[in-house]
XYZ file of C-alpha atoms in Angstrom:
380
model
C 8.938 93.856 63.575
C 11.107 95.972 61.279
C 12.165 94.225 58.071
C 15.809 95.215 57.340
C 16.378 95.333 53.571
C 19.924 94.029 53.938
C 18.741 90.814 55.670
C 15.598 89.902 53.725
C 14.562 89.715 50.106
C 11.228 89.491 48.328
C 10.995 86.598 45.859
C 8.163 85.118 43.806
C 7.338 81.403 43.947
C 4.461 80.227 41.812
C 2.480 83.475 41.717
C 3.043 84.256 45.405
C 5.385 86.893 46.818
C 7.478 85.702 49.755
C 9.768 87.622 52.071
C 12.732 85.357 52.842
C 16.128 85.704 54.559
C 18.808 86.510 51.978
C 21.090 83.827 53.449
C 18.435 81.215 52.605
C 19.191 81.964 48.960
C 22.929 82.656 49.112
C 24.152 80.029 51.610
C 24.733 76.427 50.556
C 22.736 75.198 53.567
C 19.776 77.471 54.436
C 20.112 78.624 58.084
C 17.340 77.939 60.591
C 17.665 81.453 62.014
C 16.048 83.926 61.828
C 13.581 81.690 59.938
C 13.999 78.594 57.786
C 13.323 78.668 54.058
C 14.658 76.120 51.574
C 14.565 77.381 47.964
C 15.441 73.883 46.708
C 12.107 72.634 48.069
C 10.215 74.640 45.426
C 9.484 71.432 43.471
C 8.081 69.916 46.671
C 5.792 72.917 47.125
C 4.835 72.963 43.420
C 3.743 69.331 43.597
C 1.858 70.048 46.829
C -0.102 72.845 45.144
C -0.975 70.551 42.237
C -1.980 67.715 44.591
C -4.126 70.021 46.733
C -5.807 71.438 43.621
C -6.577 67.892 42.465
C -8.083 67.116 45.862
C -10.147 70.320 46.020
C -11.596 69.742 42.539
C -13.985 67.107 43.914
C -14.128 68.059 47.585
C -17.431 69.613 48.630
C -16.868 70.357 52.327
C -15.291 73.408 54.006
C -11.895 74.118 52.480
C -9.586 74.648 55.477
C -5.804 74.311 55.324
C -3.890 73.594 58.548
C -0.095 73.866 58.487
C 1.521 72.643 61.687
C 5.205 73.452 61.026
C 5.159 76.352 58.617
C 8.578 78.006 58.828
C 7.973 81.364 57.194
C 4.758 80.056 55.653
C 5.789 79.526 52.040
C 3.507 76.529 51.471
C 0.514 77.881 53.369
C 0.743 81.305 51.731
C 0.856 79.697 48.298
C -2.235 77.660 49.193
C -4.034 80.838 50.282
C -2.984 82.774 47.192
C -3.097 80.154 44.424
C -5.979 77.855 45.459
C -9.655 78.399 46.190
C -9.748 77.823 49.959
C -11.856 79.333 52.745
C -9.256 79.562 55.506
C -5.537 78.948 55.949
C -4.104 78.616 59.469
C -0.305 78.790 59.641
C 1.426 77.602 62.823
C 5.040 77.739 63.954
C 6.919 78.160 67.247
C 9.312 80.708 65.731
C 7.807 84.210 66.207
C 10.176 85.724 63.636
C 9.014 83.220 61.004
C 5.401 84.105 61.754
C 6.122 87.832 61.448
C 7.686 87.217 58.045
C 4.640 85.144 57.061
C 2.328 87.963 58.164
C 4.325 90.446 56.098
C 4.144 88.153 53.042
C 0.392 87.770 53.534
C 0.021 91.559 53.459
C 2.042 92.070 50.272
C -0.134 89.408 48.595
C -3.326 91.077 49.927
C -4.422 87.826 51.574
C -7.343 88.040 53.964
C -8.029 84.325 54.461
C -4.885 83.602 56.540
C -4.575 83.284 60.319
C -1.425 82.736 62.369
C -0.708 80.573 65.413
C 2.358 80.205 67.668
C 1.949 76.818 69.381
C 3.681 73.473 69.737
C 2.454 71.488 66.748
C 0.309 68.904 68.566
C -1.249 71.619 70.766
C -2.061 73.456 67.553
C -3.680 70.425 65.907
C -5.595 69.574 69.094
C -7.429 72.907 68.710
C -8.856 71.558 65.456
C -9.541 67.947 66.449
C -13.297 68.247 67.064
C -15.955 67.483 64.480
C -16.773 70.613 62.522
C -13.401 72.219 63.265
C -11.006 69.874 61.464
C -8.977 70.723 58.377
C -9.746 69.426 54.902
C -6.012 69.676 54.109
C -3.503 69.085 56.920
C 0.224 69.529 56.318
C 3.132 68.267 58.454
C 6.615 69.278 57.250
C 9.188 68.832 60.068
C 12.946 68.566 60.324
C 13.485 64.811 60.610
C 10.666 62.370 61.269
C 6.951 63.248 60.974
C 5.982 60.158 63.008
C 5.588 61.999 66.370
C 2.861 64.121 64.782
C 0.844 61.409 63.010
C -1.643 60.938 65.837
C -2.533 64.621 66.277
C -2.405 65.275 62.520
C -4.861 62.479 61.770
C -7.208 63.669 64.527
C -7.182 67.157 62.959
C -8.096 65.860 59.471
C -11.795 65.756 58.611
C -13.544 62.783 57.011
C -12.518 62.701 53.362
C -9.706 65.185 53.982
C -6.082 64.905 52.916
C -3.069 64.582 55.217
C 0.358 65.294 53.728
C 3.627 64.626 55.528
C 7.335 65.068 54.809
C 10.140 62.886 56.186
C 13.746 64.107 56.038
C 15.350 61.457 58.280
C 16.566 59.581 55.216
C 19.423 57.717 56.914
C 16.975 56.174 59.376
C 14.439 55.208 56.711
C 17.086 53.869 54.313
C 18.472 51.353 56.781
C 21.530 53.000 58.313
C 19.935 52.961 61.786
C 17.493 50.048 61.816
C 16.643 50.173 65.514
C 15.831 53.878 65.278
C 13.573 53.162 62.300
C 11.764 50.426 64.200
C 11.205 52.761 67.158
C 9.947 55.630 65.008
C 8.025 53.849 62.256
C 7.308 50.378 63.627
C 9.166 48.587 60.834
C 12.674 47.743 59.632
C 14.213 48.728 56.254
C 16.791 46.773 54.251
C 19.663 48.119 52.141
C 18.613 47.475 48.534
C 18.515 49.381 45.225
C 14.871 50.357 45.752
C 15.411 51.623 49.298
C 13.538 54.879 48.663
C 10.341 52.951 47.905
C 10.781 50.872 51.059
C 11.253 54.116 53.010
C 7.996 55.582 51.715
C 6.181 52.312 52.419
C 7.515 52.407 55.993
C 6.087 55.923 56.425
C 2.751 54.783 54.972
C 2.852 51.656 57.132
C 3.306 53.762 60.257
C 0.379 55.977 59.196
C -1.707 52.837 58.654
C -0.863 51.563 62.156
C -1.923 54.854 63.740
C -5.142 55.175 61.721
C -5.948 51.554 62.554
C -5.560 52.289 66.255
C -7.795 55.342 65.913
C -10.453 53.375 64.013
C -10.145 55.336 60.764
C -8.864 54.504 57.283
C -6.072 56.072 55.261
C -5.699 55.685 51.494
C -2.528 56.788 49.687
C -3.144 59.225 46.836
C 0.339 60.323 45.780
C 3.919 60.011 47.021
C 7.129 61.817 46.159
C 10.759 60.766 46.522
C 13.621 63.251 46.375
C 17.286 63.218 47.377
C 16.454 65.206 50.520
C 12.955 64.107 51.562
C 10.048 61.700 51.159
C 6.521 63.095 50.966
C 3.194 61.289 51.227
C -0.384 62.394 50.537
C -3.170 60.243 52.016
C -6.930 60.549 52.312
C -8.399 60.093 55.808
C -11.797 58.402 56.043
C -13.863 58.088 59.209
C -14.351 54.338 58.989
C -12.313 51.292 59.981
C -9.953 49.864 57.357
C -10.950 46.288 56.576
C -8.185 45.538 54.070
C -5.000 43.596 54.785
C -2.468 46.165 53.587
C 0.370 45.817 56.102
C 3.003 43.220 55.388
C 6.597 42.670 54.298
C 8.941 43.014 51.348
C 10.997 39.840 50.936
C 14.298 40.239 49.063
C 16.484 37.203 48.348
C 20.136 37.700 49.327
C 21.263 35.281 46.600
C 19.215 35.842 43.432
C 17.593 39.236 44.247
C 14.081 37.916 43.747
C 11.605 40.123 45.613
C 7.920 40.066 46.502
C 5.419 41.487 48.965
C 3.687 39.204 51.454
C 1.336 39.458 54.402
C 3.534 37.081 56.384
C 7.233 36.989 57.133
C 8.719 34.247 54.861
C 12.297 33.176 55.592
C 13.332 31.582 52.283
C 13.175 32.601 48.617
C 10.502 31.039 46.395
C 12.900 30.732 43.453
C 16.219 29.537 44.880
C 15.492 28.691 48.507
C 18.127 31.094 49.884
C 17.523 33.326 52.883
C 15.426 36.448 52.405
C 16.177 39.927 53.670
C 12.943 41.151 55.216
C 11.660 44.741 55.331
C 8.616 45.669 57.371
C 6.032 45.615 58.572
C 5.167 48.279 56.004
C 2.480 49.310 53.515
C 2.152 46.770 50.680
C -0.869 48.279 48.910
C -0.952 50.827 46.089
C 0.899 54.104 46.612
C -0.713 56.059 43.758
C -4.456 56.496 43.200
C -4.755 56.539 39.423
C -7.745 58.886 39.181
C -6.145 61.355 41.591
C -2.831 61.378 39.692
C -4.666 61.901 36.389
C -6.418 64.926 37.892
C -3.003 66.236 39.001
C -1.904 66.128 35.366
C -5.056 67.972 34.365
C -4.337 70.711 36.920
C -0.794 71.556 35.798
C -1.764 74.182 33.159
C -3.596 76.157 35.865
C -0.429 76.927 37.838
C 3.015 78.427 37.527
C 5.158 75.401 38.402
C 8.411 73.812 37.285
C 8.309 72.018 33.925
C 9.614 68.876 35.614
C 6.267 68.454 37.420
C 4.550 67.107 34.313
C 7.288 64.532 33.694
C 7.171 63.364 37.324
C 3.388 63.049 37.489
C 3.209 61.310 34.091
C 5.591 58.610 35.353
C 3.488 58.232 38.510
C 0.389 57.719 36.378
C 2.161 55.123 34.220
C 3.183 53.036 37.225
C 0.032 53.552 39.315
C -1.297 50.038 38.592
C 2.067 48.274 38.652
C 3.356 45.807 41.273
C 5.304 46.978 44.311
C 9.137 47.317 44.164
C 11.212 48.104 41.097
C 14.391 46.841 39.437
C 17.258 48.902 38.025
C 19.180 48.362 34.792
C 22.516 48.481 36.666
C 21.342 45.839 39.128
C 20.453 43.363 36.364
C 23.456 44.185 34.194
C 25.789 43.721 37.174
C 24.493 40.223 37.845
C 25.095 39.340 34.169
C 28.454 41.182 34.037
C 27.369 43.125 30.969
C 26.623 46.726 30.090
C 23.044 47.859 30.772
C 20.645 48.121 27.819
C 18.373 51.101 27.197
C 15.387 51.383 29.527
C 12.920 51.674 26.654
C 14.287 48.460 25.157
C 13.872 46.304 28.259
C 10.364 47.653 28.903
C 9.421 46.959 25.290
C 10.877 43.420 25.460
C 9.026 42.647 28.688
C 5.732 43.787 27.167
C 6.374 41.741 24.019
C 6.778 38.662 26.239
C 3.377 39.332 27.808
C 4.504 40.959 31.052
C 3.476 44.253 32.570
C 6.277 46.833 32.538
C 6.752 50.563 33.100
C 9.415 53.081 34.109
C 9.302 54.375 37.678
C 9.491 57.866 39.119
C 11.686 56.544 41.939
C 14.767 55.968 39.762
C 15.763 57.187 36.260
C 17.080 53.714 35.355
C 14.364 51.811 37.226
C 11.451 49.786 35.913
C 8.499 47.902 37.342
C 7.273 44.573 36.072
C 5.353 41.509 37.172
C 8.103 39.279 35.739
C 10.297 37.573 38.338
C 14.068 37.955 38.419
C 14.750 34.780 36.388
C 12.390 35.911 33.636
C 13.916 39.392 33.588
C 17.467 38.030 33.304
C 16.387 35.706 30.492
C 14.990 38.649 28.546
C 18.116 40.727 29.307
C 20.278 37.885 27.959
C 18.553 37.738 24.579
């Protein structure tokens, strides 16, 4: 394929050269043709590189990266160029995207990259046998990743990492509840912390599929952005014995919220009716040791400065309870102006409660105090 200079441009992301369509950079919405590339997803790819480096630091098996929906291969090529991996296999149904990926591989002098043009589940099925699976498997579709969970899990080796992106935010945030139930097996509710519920629905769906396949998945790291949700989970070839699927109960009257294994109709504090989200993942969403290693890896890579701030917040909240509150939410109920985040966190800690900021919202905080206790502290 000839590469017309007027249609394509060479850029550098991380330390990797990428040939991309010029309109992907100049247009407000990157076009899907001739190949899709989203420059605004650089932070997503930066965090992926850091997460994969953290995983590889302690992984002793064959280091094989499988990318099912690669576009022009920006993530896979960065993995091949910036990480110590044995093989990278990039797959996409768009032949033009693959040609661009091949060209980018050549200008980076990469010899550990192979290319595949198959439907994504046919691609993953080629690597679903023991000894042929990937140690890192990536699924980054337009819309929902749920149709690819089964084949992606089967293509992930024992102890490997599966990362997925969801961009069907309206479905996961409660605008189309029936669609969410069909795709993810659970129902969201419209609340201030809807992005966390969305990620827990994705994790809950992954847990349902791994449970059916007789394997275990353990969340390592998650990411929430205006345009996507991304999850990183470890796949282990053993049945999951923990009770980690349940519900988030949110009181319509007082906004008290909690996680529970069972669907509970009424609020513990005021007796009013609960909104109920789920079934979804109610366990931890950050593995503290893994997130700490991500922080340690940052100096080794050329990534956005914001990565350190994001990962530091994730580490701070890694042991905190599920769901968060926002300053505006509490201030609105008291009809007062919101205080500073640092002040409320400090006051909660002084009263003996756990408290931390959250990466999910700049004015959000996590705590084990209930809503009545929070409002009392706000009022003082």
